[in-house]
């Protein structure tokens, strides 16, 4: 790998496409996407212009959390194929100059992992200390897990509990045990030796827990308190993350993308600075603008476009001061951006392009989540039984417990469900969207028959954006250029410049539902991208709702 990826910060030049394997393409028609399906679509991805694929977990798993519950770090789940299929995918992607990064889930395993099975079977086995077991008749404290209920699960026939920050079938690994860390590092290095280009690192800010394990005042009617206060980005984590980097990533010229919720802007330089733990991190401050916390969907906010704009600006400024960002508006845990960020009557392909351009040209590496390039919308479901995602089911019942009606609970879940973005990818307007000939594991969205028939497609626009960033005369300024935000614009317009050497380009987006007049700092010399068909030229322009332009 080191031969082909010679430059140190090669990942700054990438456009990364996220694949949720279960829903991308089903090659063997069992209703579930797979590795050969991804391979079938490599040419599509090449034509789109992306350069790296991030594939969500493909490892052996009981799929309680769709693969984020790993039973064997080095086995491929049969639903997705075999290791030979993976090797073939890696090879064929390489021929097309597409790199592959995998999901690294090392905060927890599945309860079906051999370490956990041995830990449960024998309290004297060394594997007990691979996880966090606490002896006692009562639960050690009142922490609530991310997917609801206590973080503690009783060990059958023992006065003992084990800790799980996520589902009870996802026991947390004990990072305090050096042997556990060494096992993980060796596994990581074996994957890197295989030739993958790096990792997206799951829930990595959860690996350090406060060792007092003390209760806190409850924050819900269940008498529990979010475990985040005691398990996320806690003091001492720097020791683990520095060691992780030193023992693994640093030895390779690989990319590492930290999923790092709970990191304050002031701490960004520890994470992504010159000697930071990772190449880049996802910042969730603006992604989670619609809810008070990413795991309590009934705590909705009345966010405004002005607040959204301010959060994007703060996030970009913090990323620029510290290092490099991983820019995104969608992923497998988030609703579709068009549904979340755009008012209902404007949820069309023009607005999908508008918000696409807004984030795509920010400073950092752009990530595109499968289907985002089609301008997909959330799915609307009418019954909680139609959901697969554990977090959706938990949020539904917890909302009711908090006093909301069934309808309100369903509304919260429809708006936020992780199943919104996990619906199978529609490749054409045939039955099941060409995803499979078998009924898919999760229902498609209602929009799928029409999504490929729009003129002026969102897909074409994404191709244009990628080509502009990767292959045009603007390549350097769009990848290396500094970002600056322009404050003399209307409240609902976000405007920034990217500047590199003598080149300066402008990106403006109207984030609101009204037309906005903007007096530009200079007249438009050359318009590179425009998302709506109204004419924009000169120095005084009017932007349509959700319109973006890019010019110099
Ligand atoms: C974050 C992942 O993105 C999410 O899908 C998963 O459920 C949790 N981490 C637990 O691994």
XYZ file of C-alpha atoms and ligand atoms in Angstrom:
563
model
C 0.000 0.000 0.000
C 2.749 2.425 0.912
C 3.992 2.262 -2.693
C 0.815 3.551 -4.236
C -0.142 6.068 -1.585
C 3.070 7.997 -1.429
C 2.167 11.424 -0.160
C 1.777 11.902 3.560
C -1.626 13.548 3.540
C -2.997 11.762 0.478
C -6.414 11.547 2.098
C -6.919 15.303 1.742
C -7.392 14.698 -1.970
C -10.053 12.023 -1.604
C -13.800 12.021 -2.012
C -15.108 9.233 0.194
C -18.287 7.303 -0.507
C -19.954 5.428 2.333
C -21.523 2.060 1.614
C -23.984 0.432 3.988
C -23.440 -3.079 2.664
C -26.758 -4.551 3.703
C -28.577 -2.013 1.526
C -26.274 -1.250 -1.379
C -26.623 -4.061 -3.933
C -27.739 -7.647 -3.561
C -25.859 -9.936 -5.960
C -27.316 -13.294 -4.882
C -30.929 -12.188 -4.571
C -31.582 -13.037 -0.952
C -32.821 -9.516 -0.221
C -29.575 -8.490 1.516
C -26.773 -6.480 -0.067
C -23.330 -8.089 -0.244
C -19.681 -7.705 -1.219
C -20.173 -8.989 -4.755
C -22.948 -6.435 -5.103
C -20.505 -3.683 -4.206
C -18.061 -5.097 -6.751
C -20.783 -5.031 -9.444
C -21.213 -1.327 -8.798
C -17.574 -0.287 -8.862
C -17.943 1.209 -12.307
C -20.890 3.285 -11.155
C -18.715 4.601 -8.338
C -15.822 5.243 -10.679
C -18.091 7.221 -12.997
C -19.448 9.163 -10.066
C -15.843 10.147 -9.441
C -15.309 9.079 -5.846
C -11.850 7.855 -4.924
C -12.283 5.944 -1.653
C -14.984 3.639 -0.348
C -15.810 3.358 3.316
C -17.643 0.097 3.851
C -19.627 -0.240 7.101
C -18.981 -3.477 9.069
C -18.821 -6.646 6.982
C -17.474 -8.904 9.730
C -19.071 -12.000 11.274
C -21.949 -10.783 13.394
C -25.344 -11.756 14.761
C -26.472 -8.395 13.264
C -28.199 -7.068 16.355
C -26.830 -3.671 15.343
C -26.273 -4.560 11.674
C -22.641 -5.521 12.090
C -21.610 -3.007 14.754
C -21.689 -6.091 16.977
C -18.706 -8.094 15.822
C -18.313 -11.776 16.655
C -15.100 -12.234 14.664
C -12.973 -9.267 13.659
C -11.264 -11.283 10.953
C -14.154 -13.197 9.460
C -16.572 -11.985 6.791
C -20.238 -12.447 7.636
C -21.765 -15.085 5.308
C -24.619 -12.662 4.518
C -22.039 -10.469 2.839
C -19.891 -13.192 1.252
C -16.466 -14.635 1.933
C -12.930 -13.417 2.445
C -12.249 -14.350 -1.197
C -15.084 -12.000 -2.206
C -13.502 -9.280 -0.127
C -10.067 -9.859 -1.649
C -11.560 -9.712 -5.130
C -13.353 -6.476 -4.289
C -10.150 -4.959 -2.948
C -8.246 -5.992 -6.053
C -10.810 -4.802 -8.570
C -11.265 -1.540 -6.735
C -7.510 -1.061 -6.808
C -7.461 -1.557 -10.565
C -9.910 1.327 -10.793
C -7.814 3.373 -8.393
C -10.457 3.200 -5.701
C -9.192 2.688 -2.170
C -11.133 0.873 0.522
C -11.439 1.724 4.174
C -13.238 -0.453 6.693
C -15.141 0.204 9.885
C -13.128 -0.443 13.021
C -15.390 -1.273 15.949
C -13.154 -1.679 18.989
C -15.115 -0.176 21.853
C -17.208 -3.328 22.124
C -17.766 -6.730 20.546
C -20.813 -8.891 20.057
C -21.811 -11.133 22.953
C -21.118 -13.925 20.449
C -17.428 -13.066 20.245
C -15.342 -15.988 21.498
C -13.714 -13.759 24.146
C -17.079 -12.886 25.639
C -18.337 -16.453 25.458
C -15.269 -17.609 27.370
C -15.632 -14.749 29.830
C -19.213 -15.749 30.567
C -18.534 -19.461 30.733
C -15.763 -19.235 33.318
C -15.421 -16.446 35.846
C -11.785 -17.381 36.376
C -10.884 -17.220 32.716
C -8.538 -14.429 31.666
C -11.293 -13.237 29.318
C -13.341 -11.927 32.274
C -10.928 -9.057 32.362
C -11.336 -8.467 28.624
C -14.728 -6.940 29.462
C -16.100 -4.882 32.345
C -17.659 -7.162 34.945
C -18.648 -5.910 38.410
C -19.577 -8.221 41.260
C -22.619 -7.442 43.405
C -26.311 -8.094 43.883
C -27.343 -4.681 42.564
C -26.483 -2.838 39.387
C -23.329 -0.816 40.078
C -24.885 2.528 39.051
C -27.719 4.307 37.228
C -26.136 4.863 33.833
C -28.425 4.567 30.789
C -27.067 2.910 27.675
C -27.187 4.659 24.301
C -29.827 2.229 23.080
C -31.907 2.513 26.259
C -32.143 0.725 29.607
C -29.309 0.268 32.075
C -25.753 -0.175 30.835
C -25.558 -3.201 33.169
C -26.718 -6.683 32.266
C -26.838 -9.451 34.832
C -24.693 -12.508 34.330
C -26.986 -15.556 34.559
C -26.696 -17.389 37.866
C -24.113 -15.019 39.322
C -24.236 -11.874 41.426
C -22.411 -10.028 38.747
C -23.099 -7.519 35.933
C -21.305 -6.606 32.743
C -21.262 -3.181 31.104
C -22.584 -2.266 27.670
C -22.662 1.344 26.509
C -24.756 0.290 23.489
C -27.027 -2.759 23.345
C -26.804 -5.530 25.946
C -25.554 -7.754 23.139
C -22.619 -5.348 22.611
C -20.466 -5.764 25.762
C -17.751 -3.122 26.136
C -14.143 -4.197 25.974
C -11.975 -3.368 28.963
C -9.395 -0.973 27.552
C -7.734 -0.785 30.972
C -6.377 -4.277 30.245
C -3.165 -3.980 28.161
C -3.619 -7.492 26.770
C -6.945 -6.500 25.201
C -5.359 -3.477 23.601
C -2.515 -5.581 22.192
C -4.957 -8.096 20.712
C -6.794 -5.240 19.007
C -3.608 -3.644 17.676
C -2.460 -6.902 16.122
C -5.822 -7.398 14.453
C -5.715 -3.832 13.095
C -2.229 -4.344 11.688
C -3.238 -7.567 9.966
C -6.010 -5.694 8.130
C -3.635 -2.909 7.185
C -1.099 -5.459 5.945
C -3.814 -6.811 3.675
C -3.819 -3.543 1.811
C -6.813 -1.583 3.001
C -6.253 2.157 3.021
C -7.398 2.789 6.568
C -10.371 2.867 8.883
C -13.386 4.794 10.004
C -13.204 4.259 13.738
C -16.460 3.617 15.498
C -17.471 5.189 18.827
C -13.843 5.688 19.681
C -14.492 8.369 22.278
C -16.164 5.738 24.481
C -13.130 3.575 25.209
C -12.254 5.267 28.512
C -14.717 5.014 31.365
C -14.580 6.972 34.627
C -13.143 4.435 37.007
C -15.279 5.537 39.971
C -18.368 4.057 38.274
C -20.480 6.410 40.378
C -24.142 7.290 39.803
C -25.305 10.749 38.751
C -28.673 12.500 39.204
C -31.295 10.934 36.898
C -32.226 12.780 33.707
C -35.318 10.773 32.713
C -38.433 9.208 34.189
C -36.665 5.840 34.067
C -34.450 7.032 36.948
C -31.363 6.657 34.793
C -28.840 9.144 33.438
C -27.119 9.142 30.062
C -23.886 7.191 30.376
C -22.188 9.745 28.125
C -21.227 11.874 31.140
C -19.070 9.060 32.493
C -18.044 7.064 29.438
C -17.495 9.480 26.551
C -14.298 11.415 25.970
C -13.213 11.048 29.581
C -9.863 12.093 31.056
C -7.225 9.478 30.378
C -8.505 8.661 26.908
C -5.430 10.365 25.465
C -3.225 7.562 26.774
C -5.240 4.938 24.891
C -5.565 6.936 21.701
C -1.890 7.832 21.533
C -0.942 4.229 22.078
C -3.436 3.027 19.471
C -1.935 5.361 16.902
C 1.638 4.480 17.787
C 1.117 0.729 17.687
C -0.907 0.677 14.481
C -1.813 3.581 12.190
C 1.500 5.383 12.507
C 3.328 2.425 11.003
C 1.260 2.683 7.835
C 0.470 5.530 5.507
C -3.198 5.010 6.212
C -6.171 7.250 6.776
C -8.062 7.248 10.062
C -11.436 8.876 10.420
C -12.548 9.093 14.021
C -16.193 9.004 14.922
C -15.705 11.422 17.750
C -18.911 12.655 19.339
C -18.466 14.568 22.563
C -15.206 16.280 21.639
C -15.216 20.026 22.339
C -13.745 22.393 19.759
C -10.884 23.255 22.139
C -9.861 19.593 22.095
C -9.804 19.240 18.309
C -6.056 19.717 18.095
C -5.497 16.640 20.299
C -7.575 14.639 17.864
C -6.540 16.043 14.486
C -3.619 18.375 15.120
C -0.102 17.792 13.806
C 0.398 14.970 16.329
C -3.305 14.185 16.649
C -4.734 10.719 17.112
C -6.491 10.655 13.723
C -6.254 12.039 10.187
C -9.686 13.602 10.539
C -12.844 13.398 12.611
C -16.561 13.727 12.085
C -17.967 16.671 13.999
C -21.581 16.166 15.059
C -22.355 19.631 16.386
C -24.434 20.619 13.378
C -25.540 17.155 12.265
C -27.520 16.780 15.477
C -29.046 20.260 15.398
C -32.629 18.926 15.364
C -32.332 17.017 18.651
C -30.912 17.920 22.038
C -28.973 14.678 22.057
C -28.327 12.190 19.270
C -29.865 9.407 21.358
C -33.037 11.112 22.735
C -35.171 11.810 19.700
C -38.163 13.054 21.710
C -36.043 16.022 22.837
C -36.514 17.985 19.618
C -35.166 21.482 19.145
C -36.776 24.368 17.263
C -33.613 25.063 15.334
C -33.335 27.950 12.923
C -31.323 28.277 9.727
C -29.329 31.004 11.436
C -28.304 28.570 14.187
C -27.457 25.920 11.615
C -25.291 28.362 9.730
C -23.511 29.428 12.914
C -22.794 25.830 13.864
C -21.345 25.060 10.437
C -19.134 28.131 10.705
C -17.943 27.293 14.227
C -17.256 23.719 13.232
C -15.280 24.689 10.127
C -13.283 27.301 11.978
C -12.412 24.831 14.728
C -11.446 22.181 12.172
C -9.311 24.627 10.239
C -7.526 25.831 13.371
C -6.769 22.285 14.451
C -6.323 20.225 11.315
C -8.600 18.544 8.823
C -12.299 17.656 8.867
C -14.468 14.865 7.505
C -17.416 16.763 6.038
C -20.786 15.069 5.780
C -24.501 15.730 5.807
C -25.678 12.118 5.881
C -24.606 8.733 7.189
C -26.175 5.467 8.308
C -27.155 6.940 11.698
C -28.667 10.164 10.397
C -31.913 11.009 8.607
C -31.694 12.040 4.954
C -30.363 15.596 4.717
C -33.067 16.720 2.312
C -35.715 15.711 4.862
C -33.864 17.167 7.831
C -32.496 20.427 6.484
C -35.091 21.483 3.910
C -38.698 22.535 4.562
C -41.196 20.065 3.133
C -42.517 22.073 0.185
C -38.960 22.586 -1.088
C -37.786 18.978 -0.817
C -36.875 18.541 -4.459
C -33.803 17.874 -6.565
C -32.816 21.543 -6.737
C -32.672 21.801 -2.949
C -30.760 18.490 -2.769
C -28.145 20.066 -5.012
C -28.192 23.300 -3.014
C -27.422 21.700 0.333
C -25.020 19.314 -1.404
C -22.887 22.168 -2.718
C -23.062 23.950 0.646
C -21.163 21.192 2.471
C -19.204 19.607 -0.391
C -16.841 22.547 -0.860
C -16.134 23.138 2.832
C -12.513 22.615 3.797
C -11.875 18.927 4.447
C -12.579 15.582 2.853
C -16.161 15.275 1.592
C -18.090 12.109 2.452
C -21.110 11.043 0.416
C -23.508 8.513 1.893
C -25.108 6.067 -0.551
C -28.290 7.514 -2.051
C -27.397 11.059 -1.064
C -26.218 11.538 -4.643
C -29.768 10.706 -5.764
C -31.355 13.258 -3.440
C -33.147 10.604 -1.401
C -35.719 11.368 1.267
C -36.673 9.773 4.576
C -39.059 6.831 4.536
C -42.419 7.334 6.234
C -43.578 4.387 8.322
C -46.965 3.965 9.960
C -46.239 1.374 12.633
C -43.305 0.758 14.950
C -43.291 -2.863 13.686
C -41.974 -1.583 10.356
C -38.667 -0.534 11.946
C -35.602 -2.742 12.198
C -33.189 -0.396 13.984
C -32.821 -1.080 17.733
C -32.408 2.579 18.460
C -35.717 3.425 16.745
C -37.561 0.830 18.765
C -35.988 2.043 22.006
C -36.758 5.689 21.240
C -40.387 4.856 20.468
C -41.035 3.143 23.792
C -38.993 5.645 25.765
C -40.970 8.532 24.226
C -44.189 6.869 25.388
C -42.672 6.314 28.818
C -41.849 10.034 28.910
C -45.550 10.820 28.383
C -45.862 11.294 24.617
C -48.696 9.699 22.636
C -48.097 6.762 20.273
C -48.533 9.116 17.334
C -46.017 11.596 18.707
C -43.596 8.757 19.434
C -43.952 7.508 15.856
C -43.411 11.018 14.503
C -40.176 11.373 16.486
C -38.961 8.041 15.180
C -39.960 8.765 11.584
C -37.995 12.006 11.674
C -34.877 10.539 13.227
C -34.838 6.823 12.579
C -31.593 5.319 11.404
C -33.737 3.216 9.060
C -34.359 6.374 7.021
C -30.980 6.139 5.383
C -30.746 2.349 5.552
C -33.468 1.672 2.970
C -32.155 -0.296 -0.023
C -30.453 1.739 -2.717
C -32.697 2.154 -5.796
C -30.680 1.546 -8.950
C -33.576 1.823 -11.395
C -37.362 1.972 -11.372
C -37.946 -1.804 -11.664
C -39.394 -3.826 -8.798
C -37.228 -3.438 -5.681
C -35.340 -0.758 -7.552
C -32.899 -3.185 -9.147
C -31.420 -3.657 -5.667
C -32.547 -7.290 -5.652
C -35.142 -9.538 -7.257
C -36.098 -10.740 -3.778
C -38.075 -8.679 -1.304
C -35.427 -6.596 0.489
C -34.708 -6.941 4.209
C -36.076 -3.428 4.756
C -38.812 -1.758 2.743
C -37.702 0.681 0.030
C -38.796 4.311 0.187
C -41.959 5.233 -1.693
C -39.956 7.492 -3.998
C -37.862 4.757 -5.621
C -39.766 4.284 -8.909
C -39.482 7.999 -9.699
C -36.082 8.855 -8.424
C -34.280 7.993 -11.637
C -36.662 9.833 -13.923
C -35.977 13.440 -12.949
C -34.370 15.659 -15.573
C -31.376 17.518 -14.362
C -30.618 14.804 -11.885
C -28.979 15.242 -8.521
C -26.627 12.452 -9.582
C -25.390 14.499 -12.535
C -24.805 17.429 -10.220
C -22.783 15.315 -7.771
C -20.646 14.151 -10.704
C -20.080 17.783 -11.623
C -19.151 18.737 -8.066
C -16.714 15.854 -7.739
C -15.124 16.581 -11.116
C -14.742 20.235 -10.182
C -12.976 19.385 -6.936
C -10.825 16.571 -8.302
C -10.019 17.386 -11.905
C -10.628 21.011 -12.812
C -8.508 24.160 -12.704
C -10.030 24.651 -9.228
C -8.555 21.426 -7.834
C -5.887 23.104 -5.722
C -8.042 25.841 -4.288
C -10.883 23.445 -3.521
C -8.658 20.941 -1.774
C -5.930 23.044 -0.211
C -7.545 26.449 0.036
C -8.196 28.149 3.378
C -11.814 28.765 4.253
C -13.237 32.106 5.349
C -16.831 32.968 6.029
C -18.376 36.178 4.749
C -20.494 37.908 7.374
C -22.055 40.659 5.237
C -24.786 38.456 3.815
C -28.407 37.925 4.820
C -28.986 35.867 7.942
C -30.213 32.819 6.005
C -27.372 32.789 3.516
C -24.144 30.979 4.244
C -21.224 32.317 2.222
C -17.594 31.301 2.215
C -14.465 31.697 0.205
C -11.743 29.166 -0.464
C -8.407 30.756 -1.149
C -5.101 29.335 -2.329
C -2.212 31.308 -3.823
C -3.811 33.750 -6.293
C -7.051 31.895 -6.600
C -10.180 32.791 -4.629
C -13.557 31.223 -5.151
C -16.904 31.916 -3.541
C -19.629 29.510 -2.446
C -23.018 30.837 -1.410
C -26.098 28.944 -0.278
C -29.503 30.218 0.644
C -30.528 27.984 3.536
C -33.987 29.493 3.861
C -37.408 29.402 2.218
C -37.449 32.980 0.927
C -35.597 34.518 -1.975
C -32.558 36.379 -0.723
C -30.895 39.380 -2.338
C -27.147 39.390 -1.899
C -24.763 42.184 -2.665
C -21.587 40.316 -3.525
C -18.149 41.653 -2.602
C -17.346 41.576 -6.338
C -19.164 40.892 -9.584
C -19.241 37.274 -10.741
C -16.404 36.699 -13.180
C -17.001 33.048 -13.884
C -19.874 30.930 -12.636
C -18.809 27.307 -12.159
C -21.857 25.775 -10.550
C -25.440 26.756 -10.095
C -28.257 24.640 -8.721
C -31.435 26.367 -9.928
C -32.307 27.808 -13.339
C -32.755 31.468 -12.396
C -30.097 33.761 -13.851
C -27.371 34.909 -11.494
C -24.831 37.392 -12.755
C -23.234 40.701 -11.867
C -22.756 41.888 -8.305
C -26.309 42.057 -7.014
C -27.912 38.687 -7.185
C -31.029 36.971 -5.919
C -30.771 33.443 -4.612
C -33.814 31.178 -4.777
C -34.669 29.109 -1.669
C -31.922 26.507 -1.087
C -29.978 27.685 -4.110
C -26.190 27.375 -4.183
C -23.687 28.986 -6.500
C -19.941 28.602 -6.849
C -17.999 31.275 -8.719
C -14.913 33.379 -8.894
C -21.799 4.307 15.913
C -22.289 3.664 14.646
O -22.250 4.591 13.614
C -23.671 3.135 14.933
O -24.338 2.708 13.768
C -23.555 2.029 15.951
O -24.842 1.614 16.308
C -22.807 2.499 17.204
N -21.646 3.271 16.911
C -22.375 1.315 18.029
O -21.327 0.643 17.396
